[in-house]
Short mmCIF file of C-alpha atoms in Angstrom, two decimals:
data_model
loop_
_atom_site.label_atom_id
_atom_site.label_comp_id
_atom_site.label_asym_id
_atom_site.label_seq_id
_atom_site.Cartn_x
_atom_site.Cartn_y
_atom_site.Cartn_z
CA UNK A 234 6.26 41.39 11.11
CA UNK A 235 9.50 40.28 9.43
CA UNK A 236 9.13 37.72 6.66
CA UNK A 237 11.46 35.23 8.37
CA UNK A 238 9.47 35.38 11.62
CA UNK A 239 6.18 34.92 9.80
CA UNK A 240 7.56 31.86 7.98
CA UNK A 241 8.83 30.43 11.26
CA UNK A 242 5.41 30.88 12.87
CA UNK A 243 3.69 29.18 9.95
CA UNK A 244 6.15 26.30 9.65
CA UNK A 245 6.77 25.86 13.36
CA UNK A 246 3.74 23.72 14.32
CA UNK A 247 4.15 21.37 11.36
CA UNK A 248 7.91 20.98 11.80
CA UNK A 249 7.51 20.43 15.54
CA UNK A 250 4.93 17.73 14.91
CA UNK A 251 7.19 15.99 12.37
CA UNK A 252 10.18 16.23 14.70
CA UNK A 253 8.31 14.76 17.69
CA UNK A 254 6.40 11.99 15.92
CA UNK A 255 8.63 11.15 12.94
CA UNK A 256 12.24 12.19 13.38
CA UNK A 257 12.62 11.30 17.07
CA UNK A 258 10.92 7.85 16.81
CA UNK A 259 12.90 6.99 13.67
CA UNK A 260 16.15 8.04 15.33
CA UNK A 261 15.24 5.93 18.37
CA UNK A 262 14.57 2.90 16.18
CA UNK A 263 17.89 3.47 14.42
CA UNK A 264 19.71 3.58 17.76
CA UNK A 265 17.97 0.45 19.06
CA UNK A 266 18.98 -1.48 15.95
CA UNK A 267 22.64 -1.39 17.06
CA UNK A 268 21.91 -2.78 20.55
CA UNK A 269 21.27 -6.31 21.78
CA UNK A 270 18.23 -7.99 23.27
CA UNK A 271 18.39 -8.39 27.02
CA UNK A 272 18.22 -11.77 28.68
CA UNK A 273 14.57 -11.31 29.62
CA UNK A 274 13.68 -8.93 26.85
CA UNK A 275 14.34 -5.23 26.76
CA UNK A 276 17.63 -3.81 25.54
CA UNK A 277 21.29 -4.23 26.43
CA UNK A 278 23.30 -1.19 25.33
CA UNK A 279 26.04 -3.20 23.64
CA UNK A 280 26.85 -1.73 20.24
CA UNK A 281 27.21 -4.14 17.32
CA UNK A 282 25.82 -4.90 13.86
CA UNK A 283 24.68 -8.46 14.61
CA UNK A 284 21.04 -7.56 13.99
CA UNK A 285 21.82 -6.49 10.42
CA UNK A 286 23.78 -9.69 9.83
CA UNK A 287 20.84 -11.67 11.17
CA UNK A 288 18.40 -9.77 8.96
CA UNK A 289 20.02 -11.15 5.77
CA UNK A 290 19.57 -14.72 6.99
CA UNK A 291 17.66 -16.66 4.29
CA UNK A 292 14.73 -17.17 6.68
CA UNK A 293 14.11 -13.46 7.26
CA UNK A 294 15.29 -12.30 3.86
CA UNK A 295 12.88 -14.77 2.26
CA UNK A 296 10.00 -13.22 4.20
CA UNK A 297 11.02 -9.79 2.91
CA UNK A 298 11.14 -11.06 -0.68
CA UNK A 299 7.74 -12.71 -0.29
CA UNK A 300 6.34 -9.47 1.11
CA UNK A 301 7.72 -7.59 -1.90
CA UNK A 302 6.17 -10.13 -4.25
CA UNK A 303 2.73 -10.00 -2.61
CA UNK A 304 2.78 -6.19 -2.50
CA UNK A 305 3.76 -6.10 -6.19
CA UNK A 306 0.87 -8.45 -7.09
CA UNK A 307 -1.56 -6.34 -5.06
CA UNK A 308 -0.33 -3.18 -6.80
CA UNK A 309 -0.66 -4.74 -10.26
CA UNK A 310 -4.19 -6.00 -9.57
CA UNK A 311 -5.19 -2.63 -8.10
CA UNK A 312 -3.87 -0.88 -11.23
CA UNK A 313 -5.72 -3.25 -13.59
CA UNK A 314 -8.96 -2.71 -11.68
CA UNK A 315 -8.46 0.91 -10.67
CA UNK A 316 -7.54 2.44 -14.03
CA UNK A 317 -10.78 1.48 -15.83
CA UNK A 318 -12.79 2.61 -12.78
CA UNK A 319 -10.99 5.96 -12.66
CA UNK A 320 -11.38 6.39 -16.43
CA UNK A 321 -15.10 5.68 -16.36
CA UNK A 322 -15.66 8.08 -13.46
CA UNK A 323 -13.58 10.83 -15.09
CA UNK A 324 -15.43 10.51 -18.40
CA UNK A 325 -18.89 10.16 -16.85
CA UNK A 326 -21.34 13.09 -16.87
CA UNK A 327 -20.44 15.73 -14.29
CA UNK A 328 -23.58 15.07 -12.24
CA UNK A 329 -22.54 11.44 -11.73
CA UNK A 330 -18.88 11.92 -10.89
CA UNK A 331 -19.33 12.97 -7.26
CA UNK A 332 -21.74 10.09 -6.42
CA UNK A 333 -19.37 7.62 -8.09
CA UNK A 334 -16.40 8.98 -6.15
CA UNK A 335 -18.42 8.67 -2.95
CA UNK A 336 -18.98 5.01 -3.76
CA UNK A 337 -15.22 4.57 -4.15
CA UNK A 338 -14.62 6.24 -0.78
CA UNK A 339 -17.51 4.47 0.96
CA UNK A 340 -15.36 1.64 2.41
CA UNK A 341 -13.32 4.22 4.34
CA UNK A 342 -16.42 5.10 6.31
CA UNK A 343 -16.04 1.86 8.26
CA UNK A 344 -13.14 0.48 10.28
CA UNK A 345 -10.44 -1.42 8.35
CA UNK A 346 -10.61 -4.32 10.80
CA UNK A 347 -14.37 -4.67 10.32
CA UNK A 348 -13.95 -4.66 6.55
CA UNK A 349 -11.32 -7.39 6.82
CA UNK A 350 -13.56 -9.52 9.02
CA UNK A 351 -16.30 -9.10 6.41
CA UNK A 352 -14.09 -10.90 3.89
CA UNK A 353 -13.81 -13.84 6.28
CA UNK A 354 -17.61 -14.10 6.18
CA UNK A 355 -17.58 -13.93 2.39
CA UNK A 356 -14.69 -16.30 1.70
CA UNK A 357 -15.08 -19.09 4.26
CA UNK A 358 -16.29 -22.53 3.20
CA UNK A 359 -19.85 -21.76 4.29
CA UNK A 360 -19.69 -18.14 3.19
CA UNK A 361 -21.71 -16.20 0.66
CA UNK A 362 -19.39 -16.86 -2.30
CA UNK A 363 -19.20 -20.62 -1.82
CA UNK A 364 -22.95 -20.86 -1.22
CA UNK A 365 -23.61 -18.87 -4.40
CA UNK A 366 -21.28 -21.09 -6.45
CA UNK A 367 -22.96 -24.25 -5.15
CA UNK A 368 -26.43 -22.79 -5.74
CA UNK A 369 -25.46 -22.05 -9.35
CA UNK A 370 -24.13 -25.58 -9.75
CA UNK A 371 -20.60 -24.42 -10.58
CA UNK A 372 -18.95 -26.42 -7.80
CA UNK A 373 -19.85 -29.56 -5.87
CA UNK A 374 -17.63 -28.95 -2.86
CA UNK A 375 -16.81 -25.63 -1.17
CA UNK A 376 -13.65 -23.98 -2.46
CA UNK A 377 -10.75 -23.15 -0.14
CA UNK A 378 -10.86 -19.40 -0.65
CA UNK A 379 -9.70 -18.42 2.83
CA UNK A 380 -6.37 -18.61 4.66
CA UNK A 381 -4.12 -18.48 1.60
CA UNK A 382 -2.26 -15.95 -0.54
CA UNK A 383 -5.29 -15.40 -2.78
CA UNK A 384 -7.43 -14.27 0.15
CA UNK A 385 -4.59 -12.04 1.30
CA UNK A 386 -4.31 -10.37 -2.10
CA UNK A 387 -8.09 -9.89 -2.30
CA UNK A 388 -8.18 -8.26 1.13
CA UNK A 389 -5.27 -5.93 0.41
CA UNK A 390 -6.62 -4.91 -3.00
CA UNK A 391 -10.01 -4.16 -1.50
CA UNK A 392 -8.46 -2.16 1.33
CA UNK A 393 -6.17 0.00 -0.80
CA UNK A 394 -7.95 0.22 -4.17
CA UNK A 395 -9.21 3.80 -3.51
CA UNK A 396 -5.57 4.91 -3.19
CA UNK A 397 -5.13 3.85 -6.81
CA UNK A 398 -8.41 5.20 -8.15
CA UNK A 399 -8.26 8.73 -6.71
CA UNK A 400 -4.91 9.93 -8.17
CA UNK A 401 -5.78 8.33 -11.52
CA UNK A 402 -9.17 10.03 -11.55
CA UNK A 403 -7.62 13.40 -10.76
CA UNK A 404 -5.12 13.02 -13.60
CA UNK A 405 -7.60 11.74 -16.20
CA UNK A 406 -10.18 14.41 -15.30
CA UNK A 407 -7.61 17.14 -16.04
CA UNK A 408 -6.90 15.85 -19.55
CA UNK A 409 -8.22 17.96 -22.37
CA UNK A 410 -10.85 15.81 -24.16
CA UNK A 411 -9.86 17.48 -27.43
CA UNK A 412 -6.56 15.56 -27.30
CA UNK A 413 -8.43 12.25 -27.42
CA UNK A 414 -10.69 13.59 -30.12
CA UNK A 415 -7.66 14.64 -32.16
CA UNK A 416 -6.28 11.10 -31.98
CA UNK A 417 -9.60 9.76 -33.24
CA UNK A 418 -9.69 12.34 -36.05
CA UNK A 419 -6.20 11.22 -37.14
CA UNK A 420 -7.48 7.68 -37.62
CA UNK A 421 -6.64 6.06 -34.29
CA UNK A 422 -9.15 3.63 -32.87
CA UNK A 423 -10.52 4.23 -29.38
CA UNK A 424 -8.22 1.55 -27.94
CA UNK A 425 -5.15 2.82 -29.77
CA UNK A 426 -5.91 6.39 -28.73
CA UNK A 427 -6.23 5.24 -25.14
CA UNK A 428 -2.85 3.47 -25.14
CA UNK A 429 -0.95 6.14 -27.10
CA UNK A 430 -2.53 9.29 -25.66
CA UNK A 431 -4.34 8.79 -22.35
CA UNK A 432 -1.99 6.31 -20.67
CA UNK A 433 1.26 8.23 -21.41
CA UNK A 434 -0.28 11.47 -20.16
CA UNK A 435 -1.22 9.83 -16.86
CA UNK A 436 2.08 8.07 -16.14
CA UNK A 437 2.79 10.26 -13.14
CA UNK A 438 -0.58 9.39 -11.60
CA UNK A 439 0.06 5.71 -12.32
CA UNK A 440 3.39 5.93 -10.49
CA UNK A 441 1.77 7.77 -7.56
CA UNK A 442 -1.08 5.26 -7.30
CA UNK A 443 1.33 2.33 -7.37
CA UNK A 444 3.37 3.86 -4.54
CA UNK A 445 0.22 4.60 -2.51
CA UNK A 446 -0.84 0.95 -2.78
CA UNK A 447 2.55 -0.78 -2.58
CA UNK A 448 3.86 1.00 0.54
CA UNK A 449 0.95 0.18 2.93
CA UNK A 450 0.57 -3.30 1.42
CA UNK A 451 4.11 -4.40 2.18
CA UNK A 452 3.89 -3.24 5.80
CA UNK A 453 0.40 -4.57 6.53
CA UNK A 454 0.15 -7.15 9.33
CA UNK A 455 -3.58 -7.28 10.09
CA UNK A 456 -4.73 -8.75 6.79
CA UNK A 457 -2.12 -11.57 6.70
CA UNK A 458 -3.15 -12.56 10.23
CA UNK A 459 -6.88 -12.59 9.52
CA UNK A 460 -7.21 -13.63 5.87
CA UNK A 461 -3.95 -15.53 5.67
CA UNK A 462 -4.69 -17.35 8.89
CA UNK A 463 -1.11 -16.85 10.04
CA UNK A 464 0.13 -19.17 7.28
CA UNK A 465 1.49 -16.30 5.22
CA UNK A 466 4.09 -14.34 7.14
CA UNK A 467 4.89 -10.86 5.82
CA UNK A 468 7.53 -8.43 7.01
CA UNK A 469 4.91 -6.48 8.97
CA UNK A 470 3.95 -9.61 10.91
CA UNK A 471 7.61 -10.35 11.58
CA UNK A 472 8.20 -6.87 12.99
CA UNK A 473 5.04 -7.12 15.10
CA UNK A 474 6.14 -10.46 16.51
CA UNK A 475 9.63 -9.22 17.37
CA UNK A 476 8.30 -6.28 19.36
CA UNK A 477 5.29 -7.84 21.09
CA UNK A 478 5.97 -11.59 21.26
CA UNK A 479 9.71 -12.23 21.15
CA UNK A 480 10.40 -8.92 22.93
CA UNK A 481 13.44 -8.50 20.72
CA UNK A 482 13.24 -4.76 20.19
CA UNK A 483 16.71 -4.38 18.60
CA UNK A 484 16.01 -6.94 15.87
CA UNK A 485 12.49 -5.59 15.38
CA UNK A 486 13.99 -2.11 14.99
CA UNK A 487 16.43 -3.45 12.38
CA UNK A 488 13.61 -5.01 10.36
CA UNK A 489 11.57 -1.81 10.66
CA UNK A 490 14.50 0.23 9.35
CA UNK A 491 14.92 -2.12 6.40
CA UNK A 492 11.23 -1.69 5.60
CA UNK A 493 11.53 2.10 5.93
CA UNK A 494 14.54 1.96 3.60
CA UNK A 495 12.54 0.09 0.96
CA UNK A 496 9.71 2.61 1.21
CA UNK A 497 12.07 5.59 1.02
CA UNK A 498 13.78 4.12 -2.03
CA UNK A 499 10.39 3.81 -3.74
CA UNK A 500 9.46 7.38 -2.84
CA UNK A 501 12.77 8.72 -4.18
CA UNK A 502 12.26 6.66 -7.34
CA UNK A 503 8.82 8.20 -7.78
CA UNK A 504 10.23 11.72 -7.23
CA UNK A 505 12.97 11.05 -9.79
CA UNK A 506 10.41 9.78 -12.28
CA UNK A 507 8.16 12.81 -11.81
CA UNK A 508 11.08 15.25 -12.15
CA UNK A 509 12.25 13.46 -15.28
CA UNK A 510 8.76 13.69 -16.79
CA UNK A 511 8.60 17.40 -15.98
CA UNK A 512 12.00 18.07 -17.57
CA UNK A 513 10.94 16.32 -20.73
CA UNK A 514 7.59 18.07 -20.84
#
């Protein structure tokens, strides 16, 4: 069998799948973004750029900026929590690493919606956390832990934390322990050796983990609805509302394309960073 035919047979199913379920839908969304909403919903095939002009209105642009801010906070918190967890798992005895990784992956064994509802039970005024705080005498009145940005960040961090831990674990586990030992032998403390040796050698994994958390966080619409109580509107909620409530598919397509553009820019930035690290050894 010719080499070109064999490659075509191997690549064909994957490329066909991507074309049908990625390229064609994205091209359709791009086309819709230049049309107008019909009088009773639907689409009027009148070409213009009014949807893009409307998208930069302070109202909608502010929602995008707030979504970026919340996603950035979620990513930072996930990194602060995820790096120590990944480091401890990677440096644990071999017999414990697999069970610890299973514990990290355990939340994925249940539905995301169920896990989000579980946080409502934990965070509400009569929930487990408030009852525990009152039982310990730390508060007199229940705290307002639900239906605010804090609850939203907690839910998103919990949902996407494994995406931060797994690439960091894989990177740290590949490090030669003799490098850390050499830093210690040269007089560096454990903390200094960590910051000057371990962290720089895992920068690519840090970048990958941040992308894996940031991208789904900014487009999430379930968690803001449930834990934010609808008070915090993110770009994902806005797109959802345009398609299913306002029936303004052209404007919803425009917002979706803007979100895709932000995600693609981040992915290209990550690729540039990785290539730069590889060129510089």
